[in-house]
């Protein structure tokens, strides 16, 4: 019998033994002496019993499960804090008496509660109003940002230099990652953009639930307040 044939048979026999033990996990019950004779090689060259090895695996698995549990708890706490901040911001927006107050509440919250390094509110209009925001033509915005605007979806990740400069102006050189929240109600009325100096802060794999929700709420609040302001302005013109 050649060495290769012997090795092949040994390999097959080992597989058969492994399959047998897998199908008969209670095989060692009542065979304590046999179990104590079984040993596994250790990295240091010594041998450990199957029981020691099993205990070690149980400890490692227990440690891994504990770390996973801690991670889940920390994520839950983080989500609770995020929800509370969002709740406070939404309430502040809904309680705003006019567009200026809504914009001020938004900026204060992003600065103080969310610690967003860079942010900008862009509204699409060919007739800019006296508001502390950036006004742009929607056609120009779509030509610069492409599908980011055309598809109307929230976005997290990186944009090219021209796009970043369009969104953040002179602050563009400091921004390494971006989140874009389209304002899509009642139509595409603008964008809320958030920026970070950290490359992976707003990474492409990050969920967009938060920015999408914020964009949905903000667009509805601004649309209502701006309509009210336009109605008041029209009334003033009719009744000088």
XYZ file of N, CA and C in Angstrom:
720
model
N 0.848 -1.198 0.000
C 0.000 0.000 0.000
C 0.887 1.253 0.000
N 0.611 2.174 -0.922
C 1.426 3.386 -1.007
C 1.058 4.350 0.109
N 2.008 5.296 0.371
C 1.756 6.287 1.414
C 0.531 7.127 1.093
N 0.374 7.532 -0.206
C -0.749 8.378 -0.596
C -2.069 7.670 -0.359
N -2.109 6.342 -0.644
C -3.341 5.587 -0.418
C -3.673 5.521 1.058
N -2.628 5.320 1.885
C -2.839 5.268 3.340
C -3.359 6.590 3.867
N -2.786 7.690 3.366
C -3.237 9.012 3.807
C -4.676 9.249 3.398
N -5.015 8.786 2.173
C -6.381 8.979 1.695
C -7.368 8.212 2.560
N -7.014 6.942 2.905
C -7.895 6.138 3.742
C -8.016 6.729 5.136
N -6.887 7.251 5.668
C -6.922 7.893 6.982
C -7.852 9.090 6.965
N -7.764 9.885 5.897
C -8.616 11.061 5.753
C -10.086 10.656 5.711
N -10.372 9.600 4.934
C -11.752 9.136 4.820
C -12.250 8.615 6.162
N -11.415 7.836 6.852
C -11.795 7.306 8.156
C -12.055 8.426 9.165
N -11.226 9.489 9.107
C -11.420 10.630 10.009
C -12.751 11.305 9.739
N -13.100 11.439 8.465
C -14.382 12.034 8.103
C -15.536 11.170 8.606
N -15.360 9.867 8.499
C -16.407 8.962 8.962
C -16.584 9.059 10.476
N -15.451 9.150 11.186
C -15.516 9.290 12.640
C -16.216 10.600 13.018
N -15.854 11.666 12.333
C -16.466 12.967 12.611
C -17.966 12.917 12.354
N -18.375 12.283 11.263
C -19.794 12.180 10.941
C -20.526 11.358 11.994
N -19.871 10.271 12.447
C -20.483 9.414 13.473
C -20.696 10.185 14.770
N -19.668 10.914 15.203
C -19.780 11.671 16.442
C -20.816 12.790 16.328
N -20.918 13.358 15.125
C -21.915 14.410 14.909
C -23.324 13.839 15.052
N -23.506 12.628 14.560
C -24.828 11.995 14.621
C -25.106 11.325 15.966
N -24.051 11.167 16.769
C -24.205 10.520 18.077
C -23.514 11.366 19.155
N -24.051 12.539 19.455
C -23.387 13.446 20.411
C -23.277 12.874 21.819
N -24.067 11.826 22.138
C -24.004 11.239 23.478
C -23.100 10.001 23.523
N -22.250 9.832 22.505
C -21.416 8.631 22.416
C -20.537 8.447 23.645
N -20.006 9.549 24.198
C -19.080 9.446 25.316
C -19.790 9.295 26.664
N -21.122 9.324 26.662
C -21.851 9.115 27.920
C -21.565 7.704 28.438
N -21.108 7.626 29.685
C -20.781 6.326 30.273
C -19.414 5.800 29.867
N -18.668 6.560 29.111
C -17.316 6.158 28.695
C -16.298 7.181 29.201
N -16.332 7.458 30.493
C -15.491 8.501 31.076
C -14.004 8.232 30.862
N -13.575 6.958 31.020
C -12.150 6.651 30.858
C -11.695 6.942 29.432
N -12.536 6.560 28.479
C -12.197 6.839 27.073
C -12.131 8.339 26.829
N -13.078 9.070 27.395
C -13.108 10.520 27.220
C -11.865 11.172 27.809
N -11.429 10.689 28.987
C -10.258 11.275 29.615
C -8.978 10.968 28.843
N -8.983 9.868 28.077
C -7.806 9.506 27.291
C -7.693 10.331 26.006
N -8.821 10.900 25.572
C -8.802 11.696 24.348
C -8.112 13.023 24.622
N -7.277 13.450 23.690
C -6.543 14.707 23.868
C -6.403 15.411 22.533
N -6.253 16.737 22.603
C -6.072 17.555 21.402
C -4.752 18.295 21.494
N -4.064 18.485 20.380
C -2.812 19.254 20.408
C -3.088 20.704 20.732
N -2.187 21.317 21.463
C -2.299 22.721 21.836
C -1.246 23.521 21.093
N -1.477 24.820 20.963
C -0.540 25.668 20.223
C 0.855 25.637 20.846
N 0.928 25.430 22.170
C 2.228 25.423 22.835
C 2.907 24.063 22.752
N 2.269 23.098 22.064
C 2.882 21.793 21.917
C 2.392 20.782 22.917
N 1.705 21.215 23.977
C 1.154 20.295 24.962
C -0.210 19.804 24.487
N -0.782 18.898 25.236
C -2.088 18.355 24.873
C -3.105 18.712 25.946
N -4.346 18.949 25.521
C -5.426 19.222 26.459
C -6.527 18.208 26.213
N -7.291 17.921 27.260
C -8.369 16.947 27.130
C -9.531 17.546 26.360
N -10.413 16.673 25.896
C -11.594 17.140 25.183
C -12.474 17.999 26.083
N -12.531 17.627 27.347
C -13.352 18.407 28.284
C -12.794 19.815 28.432
N -11.469 19.934 28.576
C -10.849 21.257 28.678
C -11.094 22.075 27.421
N -10.960 21.398 26.280
C -11.190 22.081 25.009
C -12.636 22.542 24.896
N -13.565 21.696 25.324
C -14.972 22.051 25.251
C -15.280 23.227 26.167
N -14.708 23.217 27.374
C -14.917 24.335 28.286
C -14.365 25.631 27.721
N -13.208 25.520 27.084
C -12.595 26.708 26.479
C -13.489 27.276 25.379
N -14.059 26.384 24.550
C -14.953 26.837 23.481
C -16.212 27.480 24.046
N -16.751 26.888 25.128
C -17.938 27.458 25.752
C -17.637 28.854 26.308
N -16.460 29.012 26.921
C -16.092 30.322 27.460
C -15.958 31.352 26.337
N -15.310 30.944 25.240
C -15.142 31.861 24.113
C -16.488 32.248 23.526
N -17.373 31.265 23.398
C -18.695 31.564 22.843
C -19.489 32.453 23.786
N -19.362 32.191 25.088
C -20.058 33.026 26.068
C -19.558 34.458 26.009
N -18.236 34.634 25.862
C -17.669 35.983 25.750
C -18.172 36.682 24.494
N -18.225 35.955 23.380
C -18.703 36.535 22.132
C -20.168 36.960 22.245
N -20.998 36.110 22.835
C -22.415 36.444 23.010
C -22.580 37.645 23.932
N -21.730 37.723 24.957
C -21.791 38.865 25.880
C -21.460 40.162 25.147
N -20.434 40.121 24.295
C -20.070 41.316 23.526
C -21.184 41.700 22.563
N -21.823 40.707 21.946
C -22.933 41.004 21.038
C -24.090 41.640 21.790
N -24.367 41.110 22.977
C -25.454 41.657 23.792
C -25.152 43.106 24.179
N -23.912 43.362 24.585
C -23.521 44.737 24.940
C -23.680 45.665 23.749
N -23.307 45.169 22.558
C -23.432 45.977 21.352
C -24.891 46.303 21.056
N -25.773 45.313 21.234
C -27.201 45.540 21.009
C -27.761 46.554 22.006
N -27.348 46.437 23.258
C -27.819 47.375 24.287
C -27.338 48.790 23.978
N -26.064 48.918 23.596
C -25.522 50.241 23.271
C -26.222 50.846 22.061
N -26.500 50.000 21.055
C -27.219 50.493 19.878
C -28.623 50.953 20.243
N -29.276 50.193 21.126
C -30.624 50.563 21.552
C -30.608 51.900 22.295
N -29.613 52.073 23.164
C -29.502 53.348 23.890
C -29.230 54.501 22.933
N -28.354 54.239 21.944
C -28.067 55.267 20.952
C -29.302 55.635 20.151
N -30.097 54.625 19.795
C -31.332 54.884 19.048
C -32.332 55.668 19.887
N -32.380 55.369 21.189
C -33.278 56.115 22.076
C -32.875 57.590 22.129
N -31.578 57.840 22.255
C -31.109 59.236 22.301
C -31.387 59.946 20.978
N -31.159 59.232 19.870
C -31.416 59.825 18.556
C -32.895 60.131 18.386
N -33.748 59.200 18.810
C -35.192 59.425 18.701
C -35.620 60.650 19.496
N -35.062 60.810 20.700
C -35.443 61.952 21.534
C -35.015 63.268 20.876
N -33.833 63.291 20.286
C -33.385 64.506 19.603
C -34.277 64.818 18.412
N -34.608 63.794 17.646
C -35.483 63.991 16.489
C -36.853 64.480 16.941
N -37.353 63.888 18.016
C -38.667 64.301 18.532
C -38.676 65.775 18.906
N -37.627 66.209 19.597
C -37.543 67.607 20.002
C -37.458 68.525 18.788
N -36.700 68.107 17.760
C -36.574 68.929 16.560
C -37.893 69.013 15.818
N -38.578 67.891 15.665
C -39.866 67.886 14.965
C -40.872 68.775 15.681
N -40.912 68.692 17.007
C -41.830 69.545 17.767
C -41.496 71.020 17.572
N -40.202 71.342 17.576
C -39.797 72.736 17.377
C -40.203 73.231 15.997
N -40.069 72.377 14.987
C -40.469 72.766 13.633
C -41.975 72.975 13.548
N -42.735 72.058 14.154
C -44.198 72.159 14.091
C -44.715 73.374 14.850
N -43.988 73.794 15.869
C -44.424 74.936 16.682
C -43.948 76.275 16.125
N -43.191 76.252 15.038
C -42.664 77.500 14.459
C -43.788 78.366 13.924
N -43.716 79.652 14.211
C -44.749 80.584 13.777
C -44.542 81.040 12.337
N -43.280 81.014 11.881
C -42.992 81.452 10.519
C -41.761 80.710 10.009
N -41.426 80.940 8.744
C -40.321 80.238 8.104
C -38.989 80.542 8.778
N -38.796 81.805 9.160
C -37.534 82.185 9.799
C -37.320 81.420 11.098
N -38.373 81.268 11.890
C -38.242 80.547 13.154
C -37.967 79.065 12.914
N -38.603 78.491 11.912
C -38.366 77.083 11.582
C -36.909 76.860 11.183
N -36.382 77.762 10.361
C -34.988 77.639 9.918
C -34.034 77.810 11.088
N -34.340 78.743 11.978
C -33.494 78.961 13.156
C -33.524 77.740 14.075
N -34.712 77.155 14.268
C -34.832 75.964 15.114
C -34.046 74.803 14.524
N -34.112 74.660 13.200
C -33.368 73.601 12.521
C -31.869 73.760 12.732
N -31.376 74.951 12.494
C -29.934 75.187 12.614
C -29.451 75.018 14.049
N -30.230 75.503 15.018
C -29.842 75.357 16.423
C -29.766 73.887 16.817
N -30.728 73.105 16.363
C -30.755 71.685 16.703
C -29.583 70.937 16.072
N -29.308 71.218 14.806
C -28.190 70.548 14.132
C -26.859 70.902 14.789
N -26.738 72.147 15.236
C -25.498 72.595 15.887
C -25.345 72.010 17.284
N -26.382 72.155 18.097
C -26.265 71.890 19.520
C -26.657 70.468 19.916
N -27.704 69.932 19.306
C -28.185 68.608 19.696
C -27.515 67.486 18.911
N -27.342 67.689 17.618
C -26.782 66.635 16.772
C -25.283 66.808 16.511
N -24.745 67.967 16.885
C -23.311 68.235 16.704
C -22.862 68.007 15.258
N -23.671 68.476 14.319
C -23.324 68.389 12.899
C -22.333 69.502 12.580
N -21.181 69.144 12.036
C -20.125 70.143 11.791
C -20.541 71.172 10.745
N -21.080 70.679 9.625
C -21.441 71.563 8.520
C -22.861 71.222 8.051
N -23.640 72.235 7.788
C -24.987 71.987 7.260
C -25.431 73.198 6.450
N -26.309 72.938 5.519
C -26.786 74.008 4.646
C -28.184 73.647 4.151
N -29.039 74.652 4.095
C -30.395 74.473 3.584
C -30.497 75.196 2.251
N -30.822 74.443 1.209
C -30.926 74.992 -0.143
C -32.373 74.880 -0.603
N -32.945 75.992 -1.038
C -34.314 75.991 -1.559
C -34.289 76.336 -3.038
N -35.124 75.649 -3.801
C -35.192 75.876 -5.240
C -36.226 76.961 -5.535
N -35.766 78.046 -6.127
C -36.685 79.132 -6.483
C -36.002 80.086 -7.450
N -36.766 80.564 -8.392
C -36.243 81.582 -9.303
C -36.505 82.980 -8.753
N -37.207 83.038 -7.608
C -37.507 84.325 -6.962
C -37.097 84.225 -5.490
N -35.814 84.421 -5.204
C -35.318 84.289 -3.825
C -36.045 85.209 -2.857
N -36.285 84.686 -1.661
C -36.930 85.469 -0.610
C -35.868 85.878 0.410
N -36.251 86.753 1.311
C -35.324 87.210 2.342
C -35.290 86.195 3.480
N -34.565 85.133 3.244
C -34.421 84.073 4.235
C -32.949 83.695 4.360
N -32.501 83.249 5.525
C -31.088 82.878 5.729
C -30.779 81.483 5.182
N -31.067 81.296 3.903
C -30.797 80.020 3.243
C -30.192 80.301 1.872
N -29.742 79.248 1.211
C -29.190 79.372 -0.137
C -30.287 79.070 -1.148
N -30.524 79.999 -2.075
C -31.518 79.788 -3.125
C -30.804 79.426 -4.426
N -31.316 78.404 -5.098
C -30.752 77.955 -6.363
C -31.873 77.558 -7.314
N -31.578 77.637 -8.600
C -32.493 77.108 -9.599
C -32.452 75.580 -9.547
N -33.613 74.962 -9.615
C -33.638 73.503 -9.567
C -32.952 72.905 -10.786
N -33.078 73.553 -11.933
C -32.418 73.048 -13.146
C -30.899 73.037 -12.972
N -30.374 74.116 -12.391
C -28.922 74.177 -12.161
C -28.494 73.118 -11.149
N -29.292 72.967 -10.090
C -28.975 71.957 -9.079
C -28.945 70.568 -9.690
N -29.902 70.260 -10.536
C -29.941 68.935 -11.179
C -28.769 68.743 -12.130
N -28.356 69.812 -12.799
C -27.227 69.688 -13.720
C -25.913 69.433 -12.979
N -25.803 69.979 -11.771
C -24.577 69.788 -10.984
C -24.598 68.465 -10.230
N -25.734 68.147 -9.619
C -25.808 66.992 -8.729
C -26.309 65.728 -9.419
N -26.911 65.854 -10.582
C -27.338 64.685 -11.340
C -28.396 63.866 -10.625
N -28.158 62.549 -10.542
C -29.157 61.634 -10.001
C -29.451 61.889 -8.530
N -28.528 62.542 -7.821
C -28.769 62.859 -6.416
C -30.036 63.688 -6.261
N -30.309 64.535 -7.266
C -31.523 65.350 -7.255
C -32.630 64.694 -8.066
N -32.292 64.206 -9.234
C -33.296 63.686 -10.156
C -34.120 62.559 -9.540
N -33.468 61.671 -8.802
C -34.167 60.542 -8.213
C -34.876 60.898 -6.913
N -34.486 61.991 -6.291
C -35.159 62.445 -5.078
C -34.971 61.549 -3.875
N -33.852 60.831 -3.814
C -33.586 59.920 -2.693
C -32.522 60.485 -1.773
N -32.601 60.126 -0.506
C -31.559 60.523 0.446
C -30.246 59.839 0.078
N -29.153 60.475 0.472
C -27.833 59.993 0.061
C -26.837 60.186 1.190
N -25.961 59.207 1.372
C -24.840 59.331 2.295
C -23.569 58.865 1.588
N -22.495 59.602 1.733
C -21.246 59.201 1.092
C -20.406 60.395 0.706
N -19.747 60.290 -0.452
C -18.875 61.352 -0.929
C -19.351 61.844 -2.288
N -19.138 63.140 -2.542
C -19.440 63.742 -3.831
C -18.162 64.360 -4.372
N -18.175 64.678 -5.666
C -16.967 65.262 -6.244
C -16.807 66.717 -5.801
N -15.682 67.315 -6.160
C -15.348 68.657 -5.685
C -16.368 69.687 -6.133
N -16.792 69.623 -7.394
C -17.763 70.598 -7.899
C -19.083 70.500 -7.139
N -19.539 69.285 -6.909
C -20.797 69.089 -6.195
C -20.700 69.556 -4.748
N -19.582 69.253 -4.102
C -19.393 69.663 -2.715
C -19.334 71.191 -2.597
N -18.665 71.839 -3.526
C -18.599 73.304 -3.524
C -19.977 73.915 -3.763
N -20.773 73.267 -4.611
C -22.127 73.771 -4.868
C -22.964 73.717 -3.593
N -22.792 72.665 -2.807
C -23.600 72.473 -1.608
C -23.101 73.275 -0.415
N -21.775 73.437 -0.290
C -21.221 74.027 0.931
C -20.368 75.270 0.699
N -20.175 75.683 -0.527
C -19.435 76.902 -0.794
C -18.006 76.856 -0.291
N -17.601 77.878 0.466
C -16.221 78.009 0.919
C -15.809 76.943 1.936
N -16.782 76.231 2.510
C -16.460 75.192 3.492
C -16.128 73.853 2.833
N -16.234 73.771 1.523
C -16.121 72.501 0.810
C -14.809 71.774 1.075
N -13.701 72.496 1.192
C -12.400 71.853 1.365
C -12.289 71.085 2.678
N -13.137 71.412 3.651
C -13.072 70.753 4.958
C -13.977 69.528 5.049
N -14.766 69.278 4.021
C -15.807 68.254 4.095
C -15.372 66.978 3.381
N -15.423 65.852 4.100
C -14.985 64.567 3.561
C -16.135 63.594 3.333
N -17.272 63.804 3.972
C -18.438 62.951 3.748
C -19.701 63.787 3.903
N -20.766 63.355 3.196
C -21.961 64.185 3.070
C -23.221 63.335 3.203
N -24.250 63.930 3.804
C -25.596 63.356 3.794
C -26.529 64.371 3.157
N -27.347 63.914 2.221
C -28.271 64.794 1.508
C -29.696 64.337 1.784
N -30.525 65.242 2.284
C -31.937 64.953 2.536
C -32.776 65.789 1.570
N -33.334 65.178 0.518
C -34.167 65.933 -0.418
C -35.460 66.401 0.247
N -35.892 67.588 -0.092
C -37.185 68.113 0.368
C -38.159 67.941 -0.794
N -38.973 66.913 -0.720
C -39.768 66.486 -1.873
C -41.257 66.782 -1.774
N -41.671 67.625 -0.819
C -43.101 67.906 -0.680
C -43.357 69.405 -0.788
N -44.365 69.820 -1.570
C -45.249 69.014 -2.415
C -44.578 68.582 -3.723
N -43.444 69.233 -4.010
C -42.621 68.880 -5.167
C -41.178 68.957 -4.672
N -40.227 68.884 -5.552
C -38.825 69.025 -5.148
C -38.549 70.493 -4.858
N -38.610 70.841 -3.565
C -38.491 72.250 -3.191
C -37.108 72.614 -2.682
N -36.241 71.618 -2.438
C -34.911 71.960 -1.958
C -34.150 70.772 -1.399
N -33.091 71.102 -0.660
C -32.218 70.085 -0.074
C -31.739 70.546 1.297
N -31.639 69.596 2.207
C -30.916 69.817 3.450
C -29.660 68.971 3.356
N -28.492 69.592 3.492
C -27.233 68.849 3.346
C -26.430 68.950 4.639
N -25.858 67.819 5.035
C -25.045 67.725 6.244
C -23.652 67.276 5.848
N -22.638 67.839 6.487
C -21.270 67.500 6.140
C -20.416 67.201 7.356
N -19.371 66.403 7.130
C -18.449 66.048 8.212
C -17.022 66.082 7.698
N -16.094 66.422 8.588
C -14.672 66.400 8.246
C -14.108 64.985 8.310
N -14.913 64.041 8.798
C -14.504 62.642 8.884
C -14.996 61.887 7.652
N -14.078 61.177 7.018
C -14.382 60.536 5.740
C -15.493 59.501 5.840
N -15.587 58.806 6.959
C -16.551 57.718 7.073
C -17.735 58.063 7.979
N -17.894 59.333 8.324
C -19.002 59.707 9.211
C -20.341 59.484 8.511
N -20.468 60.021 7.310
C -21.657 59.771 6.484
C -21.249 58.818 5.364
N -21.002 57.563 5.713
C -20.527 56.591 4.727
C -21.687 56.057 3.892
N -21.338 55.538 2.704
C -22.350 55.072 1.759
C -23.182 53.928 2.317
N -22.605 53.126 3.233
C -23.326 51.988 3.787
C -24.226 52.381 4.957
N -24.175 53.648 5.351
C -24.985 54.114 6.473
C -26.444 54.216 6.043
N -27.345 53.813 6.910
C -28.759 53.922 6.588
C -29.186 55.377 6.440
N -30.180 55.609 5.594
C -30.647 56.975 5.326
C -32.008 57.251 5.958
N -32.437 56.403 6.900
C -33.756 56.571 7.504
C -33.878 57.925 8.198
N -32.841 58.309 8.967
C -32.899 59.566 9.711
C -32.988 60.770 8.778
N -32.091 60.848 7.792
C -32.083 62.016 6.910
C -33.336 62.054 6.041
N -33.842 60.889 5.634
C -35.076 60.852 4.839
C -36.257 61.383 5.651
N -36.333 60.929 6.900
C -37.429 61.368 7.777
C -37.350 62.861 8.036
N -36.144 63.348 8.308
C -35.975 64.777 8.558
C -36.361 65.590 7.325
N -35.965 65.108 6.147
C -36.343 65.797 4.911
C -37.848 65.818 4.694
N -38.512 64.711 5.009
C -39.973 64.638 4.849
C -40.676 65.644 5.756
N -40.256 65.700 7.024
C -40.894 66.619 7.966
C -40.593 68.071 7.598
N -39.324 68.358 7.341
C -38.921 69.730 7.058
C -39.601 70.269 5.807
N -39.700 69.457 4.763
C -40.312 69.932 3.518
C -41.777 70.302 3.740
N -42.477 69.518 4.537
C -43.898 69.810 4.794
C -44.074 71.067 5.643
N -43.207 71.228 6.645
C -43.291 72.420 7.480
C -42.982 73.668 6.665
N -41.910 73.635 5.889
C -41.528 74.810 5.095
C -42.575 75.129 4.031
N -43.100 74.092 3.371
C -44.110 74.318 2.333
C -45.327 75.017 2.916
N -45.758 74.584 4.100
C -46.924 75.203 4.731
C -46.640 76.632 5.154
N -45.506 76.857 5.813
C -45.183 78.199 6.299
C -44.959 79.173 5.151
N -44.320 78.716 4.077
C -44.075 79.605 2.946
C -45.362 79.921 2.209
N -46.282 78.965 2.160
C -47.595 79.242 1.559
C -48.348 80.276 2.374
N -48.279 80.132 3.708
C -48.946 81.102 4.584
C -48.340 82.484 4.398
N -47.014 82.550 4.294
C -46.339 83.841 4.103
C -46.732 84.467 2.779
N -46.830 83.643 1.718
C -47.225 84.163 0.406
C -48.650 84.691 0.442
N -49.538 83.979 1.159
C -50.923 84.432 1.275
C -51.003 85.766 2.004
N -50.213 85.904 3.066
C -50.214 87.161 3.821
C -49.675 88.300 2.970
N -48.623 88.009 2.193
C -48.041 89.035 1.342
C -49.043 89.484 0.295
N -49.794 88.521 -0.260
C -50.812 88.873 -1.252
C -51.905 89.718 -0.671
N -52.278 89.423 0.581
C -53.318 90.215 1.237
C -52.857 91.641 1.477
N -51.598 91.802 1.843
C -51.044 93.143 2.088
C -51.048 93.951 0.794
N -50.697 93.302 -0.321
C -50.678 94.019 -1.603
C -52.075 94.428 -2.032
N -53.075 93.607 -1.735
C -54.462 93.925 -2.119
C -55.045 95.006 -1.240
N -54.536 95.104 -0.011
C -55.069 96.097 0.918
C -53.944 96.990 1.428
N -53.461 97.867 0.588
C -52.354 98.729 0.992
C -52.794 99.694 2.111
